[in-house]
Amino acid sequence: MPDYTSMTRAELISLMRELEAIQSRGSDPAGAQPGKFPIFGERQRREFDAGPCPMRIFDRETLRYVAVNEAACRLYGYSRDEFLSLTVKDTRHREEHDDLFATLSEPTWYLRHWGPRRHVKKSGEVFIAEIVTQDILFNGGEARLSLTIDVTERSRVQELLRKREREFEALVENAPDIIMRFDRQLRHLYVNRAGSAATGIGSRGFIGKTGRELGMTPDLVRLWEQSLGEVFESKGERTIEFGCRKPEGLRHYESRIVPETGLDGRVETALVISRDITARKRAEVALRESSEFL
C-alpha cells in the first residue's frame, strides 16, 4: 500500500491521472448523455473497492454516502455499514459546512484537487486532508467520487517550519550582530537590521548583489571572495577579521562564516555572523602600550 500521506505534488497529479483513467476505462460513451457526468460502471466499482487510497462516493442531492472502500473505512474508523448511514457532513468539521456546500455547488466534470480542510473520524479526532473529487453518474444518480489524502503530519511539519522561521526572523532581526546569508555566486540573500544600520544600505539594497557590486574596497572584495569561496569548497567554517573606514573612524569586525548544506550534502548557502570588536581592539592596543611603557 503506498504512503499517500507523504505524496508530493507530482505524485498527486499522477494519482489524479490514474483515477481519470479508471473513470474512463469501461465507460460506455454512447450511454452518457450530453451534459451528464461520466458513468461509474462495474469495472470502475471493482477498481474503487480494491483501491489502496481512501475513496468515498456520496449522492449530490441527499449528501448520503452510497459507497466507500476499505481504505476509507480504515482511515475514518467506521465499518462499511456505519459509513453508509452517514452523510458527507458527518465526516467534515462542522465549522466548515458552509465551505462544503459551496464546493458542492460547483460541478466537477474533471478531477479537481481541493486544498487542506478538516475531516472528522468516528473517534472525534480531527485530521487535515486534501481531496480530489470527480462528479459521476452512480446507479443512475448524480454523485461525487472523493479521494482523501491525509496530510495531517505534512501540515504539522509545515506549521512547525513556519514557526521556526518566525522565531529565526525575530531573533536575527533583533540581534546586535550583523547577520547575512550568501549564495554560491556570493550574492546577498539576506541582511538583518544591524547590517543595514552598520552600512547605511537598506536590506533590499543588498539582495541579489555581491560585495563588489555594492562598492566594497578592493581589499575587502578579495578577502570576502577568498573566504566565502573556501567555505563553499571545503564545507568548513571560517573566521576572519577586517577593518572598515567610517566617518567616525576605523571600525574592526570579526566574522564567522558557516556553511549551510542541502539534502545532497552540497553547500548551498553561507551564513555570516559579524561582530563589532572595535572596543576590544582598542583595549588590546591600550594594554599593549601600557605594558611597553611600564
Coordinates of C-alpha atoms in Angstrom, one line a residue:
M1 CA 0.0 0.0 0.0
P2 CA 1.6 3.4 -1.0
D3 CA 2.2 6.0 1.6
Y4 CA -0.3 8.6 0.3
T5 CA 0.2 10.7 3.4
S6 CA 3.5 11.9 2.1
M7 CA 2.7 12.4 -1.5
T8 CA 4.4 15.1 -3.4
R9 CA 2.6 17.4 -5.8
A10 CA 3.9 15.4 -8.8
E11 CA 2.7 12.1 -7.2
L12 CA -0.7 13.7 -6.6
I13 CA -1.0 14.7 -10.2
S14 CA 0.0 11.1 -11.2
L15 CA -2.7 9.7 -8.9
M16 CA -5.3 12.1 -10.4
R17 CA -4.4 10.9 -13.8
E18 CA -4.7 7.3 -12.7
L19 CA -8.2 8.0 -11.3
E20 CA -9.1 9.6 -14.5
A21 CA -8.0 6.5 -16.4
I22 CA -10.1 4.3 -14.0
Q23 CA -13.0 6.6 -14.6
S24 CA -12.7 6.3 -18.4
R25 CA -12.0 2.6 -18.7
G26 CA -15.1 0.5 -19.3
S27 CA -17.4 3.5 -19.6
D28 CA -19.9 3.5 -22.3
P29 CA -19.6 6.8 -24.1
A30 CA -22.7 6.1 -26.0
G31 CA -24.6 5.8 -22.8
A32 CA -23.6 9.2 -21.5
Q33 CA -26.0 11.9 -22.4
P34 CA -24.6 15.4 -23.3
G35 CA -24.2 17.5 -20.2
K36 CA -24.3 14.5 -17.9
F37 CA -21.4 13.2 -15.8
P38 CA -19.3 10.2 -16.7
I39 CA -20.8 6.8 -15.8
F40 CA -19.3 4.9 -12.9
G41 CA -19.7 1.3 -14.1
E42 CA -18.9 -2.2 -12.8
R43 CA -15.3 -2.1 -13.8
Q44 CA -14.7 1.2 -12.0
R45 CA -16.5 -0.1 -9.0
R46 CA -14.2 -3.1 -8.8
E47 CA -11.1 -0.9 -9.0
F48 CA -12.7 1.5 -6.5
D49 CA -13.2 -1.3 -3.9
A50 CA -9.7 -2.6 -4.4
G51 CA -8.0 0.8 -4.4
P52 CA -5.3 1.4 -1.8
C53 CA -6.3 5.0 -1.2
P54 CA -9.4 6.1 0.8
M55 CA -12.3 6.8 -1.6
R56 CA -15.9 7.7 -0.9
I57 CA -19.0 8.3 -3.1
F58 CA -21.9 10.3 -1.9
D59 CA -25.2 11.4 -3.5
R60 CA -25.0 15.0 -4.6
E61 CA -28.6 15.7 -3.6
T62 CA -29.0 13.9 -0.3
L63 CA -25.3 14.0 0.6
R64 CA -25.6 10.4 1.9
Y65 CA -22.7 8.0 1.3
V66 CA -23.6 5.4 -1.3
A67 CA -20.2 3.7 -1.5
V68 CA -16.9 3.6 0.4
N69 CA -13.8 1.4 0.0
E70 CA -11.9 -0.5 2.7
A71 CA -9.1 2.1 2.8
A72 CA -11.7 4.8 3.7
C73 CA -13.2 2.7 6.5
R74 CA -9.7 2.2 8.0
L75 CA -8.9 5.9 7.8
Y76 CA -12.2 7.2 9.3
G77 CA -12.7 4.3 11.7
Y78 CA -16.2 3.3 10.6
S79 CA -17.5 0.0 9.4
R80 CA -18.9 0.0 5.8
D81 CA -22.5 -0.2 7.1
E82 CA -21.8 2.6 9.6
F83 CA -20.4 4.7 6.8
L84 CA -23.4 4.2 4.5
S85 CA -25.6 5.6 7.3
L86 CA -23.8 8.9 7.3
T87 CA -23.8 12.0 5.1
V88 CA -20.8 13.8 4.0
K89 CA -21.5 16.4 6.7
D90 CA -20.7 13.8 9.4
T91 CA -17.1 13.4 8.2
R92 CA -16.4 17.2 7.7
H93 CA -15.7 19.6 10.6
R94 CA -18.9 21.4 11.5
E95 CA -17.2 24.8 11.2
E96 CA -16.5 24.1 7.5
H97 CA -20.0 23.0 6.4
D98 CA -20.6 26.3 4.6
D99 CA -17.4 25.7 2.6
L100 CA -18.6 22.2 1.9
F101 CA -22.0 23.4 0.5
A102 CA -20.1 26.0 -1.6
T103 CA -17.9 23.3 -3.2
L104 CA -21.0 21.1 -3.9
S105 CA -22.5 23.9 -6.0
E106 CA -19.5 23.7 -8.3
P107 CA -19.8 20.6 -10.6
T108 CA -16.5 18.9 -11.3
W109 CA -16.7 17.1 -14.6
Y110 CA -12.9 16.6 -14.5
L111 CA -10.8 15.5 -11.5
R112 CA -10.3 18.5 -9.2
H113 CA -7.9 19.0 -6.3
W114 CA -9.1 20.8 -3.2
G115 CA -6.7 22.3 -0.6
P116 CA -6.5 21.4 3.1
R117 CA -9.7 21.0 5.1
R118 CA -10.6 19.5 8.4
H119 CA -12.2 16.0 8.4
V120 CA -13.5 14.1 11.4
K121 CA -13.1 10.4 12.3
K122 CA -15.5 8.2 14.2
S123 CA -13.4 8.8 17.3
G124 CA -13.9 12.5 17.0
E125 CA -10.3 13.0 16.0
V126 CA -9.9 15.9 13.5
F127 CA -7.3 15.4 10.8
I128 CA -6.2 17.6 7.8
A129 CA -7.0 16.2 4.4
E130 CA -6.6 17.2 0.8
I131 CA -9.3 16.0 -1.5
V132 CA -9.6 15.0 -5.2
T133 CA -13.1 14.9 -6.5
Q134 CA -15.0 13.8 -9.7
D135 CA -18.7 14.1 -10.3
I136 CA -20.1 10.9 -11.7
L137 CA -23.3 9.0 -12.6
F138 CA -23.6 6.3 -10.0
N139 CA -26.5 3.8 -10.2
G140 CA -28.3 6.3 -12.4
G141 CA -28.0 9.2 -10.0
E142 CA -25.6 12.2 -9.8
A143 CA -22.9 11.5 -7.2
R144 CA -19.4 12.7 -6.3
L145 CA -16.4 10.5 -6.1
S146 CA -14.0 11.8 -3.4
L147 CA -10.4 10.6 -2.7
T148 CA -9.0 11.6 0.7
I149 CA -5.3 12.3 1.2
D150 CA -4.4 12.6 4.9
V151 CA -1.8 15.4 5.1
T152 CA -2.0 16.0 8.9
E153 CA 1.7 15.2 9.5
R154 CA 2.7 17.2 6.5
S155 CA 0.7 20.2 7.7
R156 CA 2.1 19.8 11.2
V157 CA 5.7 19.8 9.9
Q158 CA 4.9 22.8 7.6
E159 CA 3.4 24.8 10.6
L160 CA 6.5 23.9 12.7
L161 CA 8.8 25.1 9.9
R162 CA 6.8 28.4 9.7
K163 CA 7.0 28.8 13.4
R164 CA 10.8 28.2 13.3
E165 CA 11.1 30.7 10.5
R166 CA 9.2 33.3 12.5
E167 CA 11.4 32.6 15.6
F168 CA 14.5 32.8 13.5
E169 CA 13.4 36.1 11.9
A170 CA 12.5 37.6 15.3
L171 CA 15.9 36.5 16.6
V172 CA 18.1 37.7 13.8
E173 CA 16.2 41.0 13.2
N174 CA 16.7 42.0 16.8
A175 CA 20.3 40.7 17.2
P176 CA 23.0 43.2 17.8
D177 CA 25.4 41.3 15.5
I178 CA 25.3 41.7 11.7
I179 CA 23.8 38.6 10.1
M180 CA 24.0 37.9 6.3
R181 CA 23.4 34.9 4.0
F182 CA 25.2 34.4 0.7
D183 CA 24.6 32.1 -2.3
R184 CA 27.3 30.2 -4.2
Q185 CA 27.6 33.2 -6.6
L186 CA 28.5 35.3 -3.5
R187 CA 25.3 37.3 -3.8
H188 CA 23.5 38.6 -0.7
L189 CA 20.3 36.6 0.1
Y190 CA 19.5 38.2 3.4
V191 CA 20.8 41.0 5.6
N192 CA 19.3 41.9 9.1
R193 CA 18.6 45.3 10.5
A194 CA 22.0 45.5 12.2
G195 CA 23.7 45.0 8.8
S196 CA 21.6 47.8 7.3
A197 CA 22.4 50.1 10.2
A198 CA 26.1 49.4 10.0
T199 CA 26.4 50.0 6.3
G200 CA 23.7 52.6 5.7
I201 CA 22.2 50.3 2.9
G202 CA 18.7 49.2 3.2
S203 CA 18.1 45.4 3.4
R204 CA 16.5 45.4 -0.1
G205 CA 19.6 47.2 -1.5
F206 CA 21.7 44.2 -0.6
I207 CA 19.6 41.4 -2.1
G208 CA 21.0 39.8 -5.2
K209 CA 24.2 41.8 -5.2
T210 CA 27.8 40.9 -4.4
G211 CA 30.2 42.9 -2.3
R212 CA 31.9 44.1 -5.5
E213 CA 28.6 45.4 -6.9
L214 CA 27.9 47.2 -3.6
G215 CA 31.2 49.1 -3.9
M216 CA 33.4 47.4 -1.3
T217 CA 37.0 48.3 -1.4
P218 CA 39.3 46.0 -3.5
D219 CA 41.0 44.6 -0.4
L220 CA 37.7 43.7 1.2
V221 CA 36.4 42.2 -2.0
R222 CA 39.4 39.9 -2.3
L223 CA 39.1 38.9 1.4
W224 CA 35.4 38.1 1.2
E225 CA 35.6 36.3 -2.2
Q226 CA 38.5 34.1 -1.0
S227 CA 36.9 33.4 2.4
L228 CA 33.4 32.6 1.1
G229 CA 34.9 30.5 -1.7
E230 CA 36.9 28.4 0.7
V231 CA 33.8 27.8 2.8
F232 CA 31.8 26.7 -0.2
E233 CA 34.5 24.3 -1.4
S234 CA 35.8 22.9 1.9
K235 CA 32.4 22.8 3.8
G236 CA 34.2 24.0 6.8
E237 CA 33.7 27.1 9.0
R238 CA 36.0 30.1 8.8
T239 CA 36.6 33.1 11.0
I240 CA 38.1 36.4 9.6
E241 CA 38.8 39.8 10.9
F242 CA 38.8 43.0 8.9
G243 CA 38.5 46.8 9.3
C244 CA 36.2 49.3 7.7
R245 CA 36.9 53.0 7.5
K246 CA 33.8 55.0 8.5
P247 CA 33.2 58.8 9.2
E248 CA 33.6 58.2 12.9
G249 CA 36.8 56.3 12.4
L250 CA 38.1 52.8 11.8
R251 CA 35.8 50.0 12.9
H252 CA 37.0 46.4 13.4
Y253 CA 34.8 43.4 12.8
E254 CA 35.1 39.6 13.4
S255 CA 33.1 37.4 11.1
R256 CA 32.2 33.8 11.4
I257 CA 31.3 32.1 8.1
V258 CA 29.2 28.9 8.5
P259 CA 28.3 26.6 5.6
E260 CA 24.7 25.6 5.1
T261 CA 24.3 22.3 3.2
G262 CA 21.4 20.9 1.2
L263 CA 20.0 17.3 1.3
D264 CA 22.7 16.2 -1.2
G265 CA 25.4 17.4 1.2
R266 CA 26.5 20.2 -1.1
V267 CA 27.0 23.7 0.5
E268 CA 24.1 25.8 -0.9
T269 CA 24.5 28.9 1.2
A270 CA 26.8 30.5 3.7
L271 CA 25.6 32.2 6.9
V272 CA 27.8 35.1 8.1
I273 CA 27.7 36.5 11.7
S274 CA 29.8 39.6 12.1
R275 CA 30.5 41.3 15.5
D276 CA 31.9 44.8 16.0
I277 CA 35.2 44.2 18.0
T278 CA 36.4 47.8 17.9
A279 CA 36.2 48.3 21.7
R280 CA 38.2 45.0 22.2
K281 CA 40.8 46.1 19.7
R282 CA 41.2 49.5 21.3
A283 CA 41.5 47.8 24.7
E284 CA 44.2 45.5 23.3
V285 CA 46.2 48.4 21.9
A286 CA 45.9 50.3 25.2
L287 CA 47.0 47.3 27.2
R288 CA 50.0 46.8 24.8
E289 CA 51.0 50.4 25.0
S290 CA 50.7 50.4 28.8
S291 CA 52.9 47.3 29.0
E292 CA 55.5 48.8 26.8
F293 CA 55.5 52.0 28.9
L294 CA 56.0 50.0 32.1

